[in-house]
PDB file of C-alpha atoms in Angstrom:
ATOM      1  CA  MET A   1      56.296   3.974  -2.823  1.00  0.00           C
ATOM      2  CA  ASN A   2      59.166   1.700  -1.869  1.00  0.00           C
ATOM      3  CA  THR A   3      60.076  -1.305  -3.989  1.00  0.00           C
ATOM      4  CA  PHE A   4      58.874  -3.862  -1.439  1.00  0.00           C
ATOM      5  CA  VAL A   5      55.371  -2.421  -1.281  1.00  0.00           C
ATOM      6  CA  SER A   6      55.074  -1.955  -5.041  1.00  0.00           C
ATOM      7  CA  GLY A   7      56.488  -5.454  -5.695  1.00  0.00           C
ATOM      8  CA  PHE A   8      54.134  -7.005  -3.143  1.00  0.00           C
ATOM      9  CA  ALA A   9      51.145  -5.131  -4.526  1.00  0.00           C
ATOM     10  CA  GLY A  10      52.063  -6.090  -8.099  1.00  0.00           C
ATOM     11  CA  GLY A  11      52.453  -9.749  -7.175  1.00  0.00           C
ATOM     12  CA  ALA A  12      49.151  -9.749  -5.310  1.00  0.00           C
ATOM     13  CA  LEU A  13      47.373  -8.179  -8.283  1.00  0.00           C
ATOM     14  CA  ILE A  14      48.887 -10.730 -10.671  1.00  0.00           C
ATOM     15  CA  GLY A  15      47.766 -13.589  -8.424  1.00  0.00           C
ATOM     16  CA  LEU A  16      44.311 -12.075  -8.053  1.00  0.00           C
ATOM     17  CA  SER A  17      43.907 -11.621 -11.809  1.00  0.00           C
ATOM     18  CA  VAL A  18      45.041 -15.197 -12.496  1.00  0.00           C
ATOM     19  CA  ALA A  19      42.636 -16.556  -9.875  1.00  0.00           C
ATOM     20  CA  LEU A  20      39.724 -14.456 -11.141  1.00  0.00           C
ATOM     21  CA  LEU A  21      40.283 -15.539 -14.741  1.00  0.00           C
ATOM     22  CA  MET A  22      40.264 -19.168 -13.625  1.00  0.00           C
ATOM     23  CA  LEU A  23      37.225 -18.786 -11.373  1.00  0.00           C
ATOM     24  CA  LEU A  24      35.126 -16.661 -13.712  1.00  0.00           C
ATOM     25  CA  ASN A  25      36.130 -18.022 -17.123  1.00  0.00           C
ATOM     26  CA  GLY A  26      37.710 -21.380 -16.323  1.00  0.00           C
ATOM     27  CA  ARG A  27      40.825 -20.329 -18.204  1.00  0.00           C
ATOM     28  CA  ILE A  28      44.511 -20.349 -17.335  1.00  0.00           C
ATOM     29  CA  ALA A  29      46.168 -16.940 -17.530  1.00  0.00           C
ATOM     30  CA  GLY A  30      49.113 -17.057 -19.855  1.00  0.00           C
ATOM     31  CA  ILE A  31      49.996 -13.739 -21.415  1.00  0.00           C
ATOM     32  CA  SER A  32      51.434 -15.254 -24.599  1.00  0.00           C
ATOM     33  CA  GLY A  33      48.241 -17.248 -25.119  1.00  0.00           C
ATOM     34  CA  LEU A  34      46.038 -14.243 -24.399  1.00  0.00           C
ATOM     35  CA  VAL A  35      47.975 -12.076 -26.854  1.00  0.00           C
ATOM     36  CA  ALA A  36      47.862 -14.848 -29.458  1.00  0.00           C
ATOM     37  CA  GLY A  37      44.108 -15.064 -28.867  1.00  0.00           C
ATOM     38  CA  LEU A  38      43.709 -11.506 -30.145  1.00  0.00           C
ATOM     39  CA  GLY A  39      44.404 -12.858 -33.636  1.00  0.00           C
ATOM     40  CA  ARG A  40      41.285 -15.068 -33.540  1.00  0.00           C
ATOM     41  CA  ASP A  41      37.681 -14.265 -34.411  1.00  0.00           C
ATOM     42  CA  ARG A  42      35.975 -11.697 -32.211  1.00  0.00           C
ATOM     43  CA  GLY A  43      33.845 -13.828 -29.909  1.00  0.00           C
ATOM     44  CA  ALA A  44      33.336 -13.534 -26.166  1.00  0.00           C
ATOM     45  CA  ARG A  45      36.766 -15.040 -25.549  1.00  0.00           C
ATOM     46  CA  TRP A  46      38.393 -12.385 -27.766  1.00  0.00           C
ATOM     47  CA  TRP A  47      36.898  -9.607 -25.639  1.00  0.00           C
ATOM     48  CA  ALA A  48      38.096 -11.281 -22.451  1.00  0.00           C
ATOM     49  CA  ASP A  49      41.610 -11.588 -23.909  1.00  0.00           C
ATOM     50  CA  LEU A  50      41.522  -7.932 -24.975  1.00  0.00           C
ATOM     51  CA  ALA A  51      40.372  -6.809 -21.511  1.00  0.00           C
ATOM     52  CA  PHE A  52      43.168  -8.761 -19.832  1.00  0.00           C
ATOM     53  CA  VAL A  53      45.867  -7.413 -22.176  1.00  0.00           C
ATOM     54  CA  ALA A  54      44.460  -3.872 -21.917  1.00  0.00           C
ATOM     55  CA  GLY A  55      44.723  -4.157 -18.149  1.00  0.00           C
ATOM     56  CA  LEU A  56      48.391  -5.070 -18.509  1.00  0.00           C
ATOM     57  CA  VAL A  57      49.046  -2.077 -20.749  1.00  0.00           C
ATOM     58  CA  ALA A  58      47.116   0.231 -18.430  1.00  0.00           C
ATOM     59  CA  GLY A  59      49.150  -0.839 -15.387  1.00  0.00           C
ATOM     60  CA  PRO A  60      52.048   1.624 -15.618  1.00  0.00           C
ATOM     61  CA  PRO A  61      49.840   4.681 -16.314  1.00  0.00           C
ATOM     62  CA  LEU A  62      47.610   3.687 -13.380  1.00  0.00           C
ATOM     63  CA  TYR A  63      50.693   3.322 -11.197  1.00  0.00           C
ATOM     64  CA  ALA A  64      51.863   6.789 -12.267  1.00  0.00           C
ATOM     65  CA  TRP A  65      48.423   8.218 -11.560  1.00  0.00           C
ATOM     66  CA  ALA A  66      48.274   6.589  -8.099  1.00  0.00           C
ATOM     67  CA  THR A  67      51.805   7.448  -7.007  1.00  0.00           C
ATOM     68  CA  GLY A  68      52.608  10.596  -8.986  1.00  0.00           C
ATOM     69  CA  ALA A  69      55.651   8.980 -10.643  1.00  0.00           C
ATOM     70  CA  TRP A  70      56.281   6.439 -13.361  1.00  0.00           C
ATOM     71  CA  PRO A  71      57.774   3.104 -12.294  1.00  0.00           C
ATOM     72  CA  ALA A  72      61.569   3.209 -12.164  1.00  0.00           C
ATOM     73  CA  MET A  73      63.012   1.348 -15.130  1.00  0.00           C
ATOM     74  CA  ARG A  74      66.449   1.097 -16.662  1.00  0.00           C
ATOM     75  CA  ILE A  75      67.184  -0.794 -19.879  1.00  0.00           C
ATOM     76  CA  VAL A  76      70.852  -1.160 -20.755  1.00  0.00           C
ATOM     77  CA  ALA A  77      70.583  -3.435 -23.819  1.00  0.00           C
ATOM     78  CA  SER A  78      70.628  -2.048 -27.345  1.00  0.00           C
ATOM     79  CA  LEU A  79      67.555  -2.131 -29.586  1.00  0.00           C
ATOM     80  CA  PRO A  80      68.873  -5.045 -31.740  1.00  0.00           C
ATOM     81  CA  VAL A  81      69.556  -7.100 -28.610  1.00  0.00           C
ATOM     82  CA  LEU A  82      66.077  -6.309 -27.289  1.00  0.00           C
ATOM     83  CA  ALA A  83      64.512  -7.276 -30.637  1.00  0.00           C
ATOM     84  CA  LEU A  84      66.444 -10.557 -30.750  1.00  0.00           C
ATOM     85  CA  ALA A  85      65.508 -11.302 -27.146  1.00  0.00           C
ATOM     86  CA  GLY A  86      61.845 -10.641 -27.904  1.00  0.00           C
ATOM     87  CA  LEU A  87      61.914 -12.968 -30.893  1.00  0.00           C
ATOM     88  CA  LEU A  88      63.600 -15.709 -28.879  1.00  0.00           C
ATOM     89  CA  VAL A  89      61.094 -15.337 -26.043  1.00  0.00           C
ATOM     90  CA  GLY A  90      58.226 -15.485 -28.526  1.00  0.00           C
ATOM     91  CA  PHE A  91      59.681 -18.616 -30.141  1.00  0.00           C
ATOM     92  CA  GLY A  92      60.247 -20.170 -26.729  1.00  0.00           C
ATOM     93  CA  THR A  93      56.732 -19.525 -25.531  1.00  0.00           C
ATOM     94  CA  ARG A  94      55.264 -21.168 -28.610  1.00  0.00           C
ATOM     95  CA  LEU A  95      57.703 -24.078 -28.300  1.00  0.00           C
ATOM     96  CA  GLY A  96      56.918 -24.524 -24.594  1.00  0.00           C
ATOM     97  CA  SER A  97      53.170 -24.016 -25.040  1.00  0.00           C
ATOM     98  CA  GLY A  98      53.204 -21.122 -22.607  1.00  0.00           C
ATOM     99  CA  CYS A  99      55.212 -18.371 -21.006  1.00  0.00           C
ATOM    100  CA  THR A 100      56.409 -17.501 -17.535  1.00  0.00           C
ATOM    101  CA  SER A 101      52.994 -16.268 -16.483  1.00  0.00           C
ATOM    102  CA  GLY A 102      51.125 -19.320 -17.735  1.00  0.00           C
ATOM    103  CA  HIS A 103      53.590 -21.892 -16.446  1.00  0.00           C
ATOM    104  CA  GLY A 104      55.199 -19.912 -13.628  1.00  0.00           C
ATOM    105  CA  VAL A 105      52.170 -18.346 -11.997  1.00  0.00           C
ATOM    106  CA  ALA A 106      49.176 -20.417 -13.012  1.00  0.00           C
ATOM    107  CA  GLY A 107      50.885 -23.742 -13.737  1.00  0.00           C
ATOM    108  CA  LEU A 108      52.949 -23.935 -10.562  1.00  0.00           C
ATOM    109  CA  ALA A 109      49.924 -22.893  -8.495  1.00  0.00           C
ATOM    110  CA  ARG A 110      48.090 -25.896 -10.027  1.00  0.00           C
ATOM    111  CA  LEU A 111      51.093 -28.154  -9.197  1.00  0.00           C
ATOM    112  CA  SER A 112      51.548 -28.997 -12.880  1.00  0.00           C
ATOM    113  CA  PRO A 113      54.703 -31.104 -13.486  1.00  0.00           C
ATOM    114  CA  ARG A 114      54.881 -29.788 -17.057  1.00  0.00           C
ATOM    115  CA  SER A 115      54.902 -26.215 -15.763  1.00  0.00           C
ATOM    116  CA  LEU A 116      57.615 -27.040 -13.234  1.00  0.00           C
ATOM    117  CA  ALA A 117      59.773 -28.442 -16.036  1.00  0.00           C
ATOM    118  CA  ALA A 118      59.059 -25.371 -18.187  1.00  0.00           C
ATOM    119  CA  VAL A 119      59.952 -22.949 -15.388  1.00  0.00           C
ATOM    120  CA  LEU A 120      63.198 -24.806 -14.695  1.00  0.00           C
ATOM    121  CA  VAL A 121      64.068 -24.527 -18.393  1.00  0.00           C
ATOM    122  CA  PHE A 122      63.186 -20.791 -18.366  1.00  0.00           C
ATOM    123  CA  LEU A 123      65.356 -20.150 -15.320  1.00  0.00           C
ATOM    124  CA  GLY A 124      68.274 -22.222 -16.550  1.00  0.00           C
ATOM    125  CA  THR A 125      68.211 -20.659 -19.989  1.00  0.00           C
ATOM    126  CA  GLY A 126      68.000 -17.187 -18.467  1.00  0.00           C
ATOM    127  CA  MET A 127      70.977 -17.832 -16.204  1.00  0.00           C
ATOM    128  CA  LEU A 128      73.035 -19.218 -19.096  1.00  0.00           C
ATOM    129  CA  THR A 129      72.124 -16.247 -21.277  1.00  0.00           C
ATOM    130  CA  VAL A 130      73.132 -13.724 -18.637  1.00  0.00           C
ATOM    131  CA  ALA A 131      76.377 -15.581 -17.994  1.00  0.00           C
ATOM    132  CA  ALA A 132      77.145 -15.701 -21.725  1.00  0.00           C
ATOM    133  CA  LEU A 133      76.329 -12.025 -22.274  1.00  0.00           C
ATOM    134  CA  ARG A 134      78.461 -10.965 -19.326  1.00  0.00           C
ATOM    135  CA  GLY A 135      81.360 -13.181 -20.360  1.00  0.00           C
ATOM    136  CA  LEU A 136      81.154 -15.466 -17.346  1.00  0.00           C
ATOM    137  CA  ALA A 137      80.453 -18.692 -19.220  1.00  0.00           C
TER     138      ALA A 137
END
């Protein structure tokens, strides 16, 4: 499967899942919030959060099953850099009350000014980080 088709299909599935969660549960899909919800009591919302996160985890194996190959992936950063990046992203999502999926996909689709500001901060910070790590700053 070429990258355009797989990227288009992935984007369509993300949009569909965000829309279905909003239509069926009245909730905004933000992955950081859904993962954080798994730490709460096990009510109906907990099961919905678990199903959504399980679907995310099941994505690559389903892709491999459907196409016969795992998605191409190349990670060049070391484990300490990845761990630090994960911690910073986690801190940022809590600070910004959401992550790229919540603000970028669901928030921008709802024309939320707060989400637009958050996405601009995400993008700007990402560009500065890449420039700093590559010695271009």
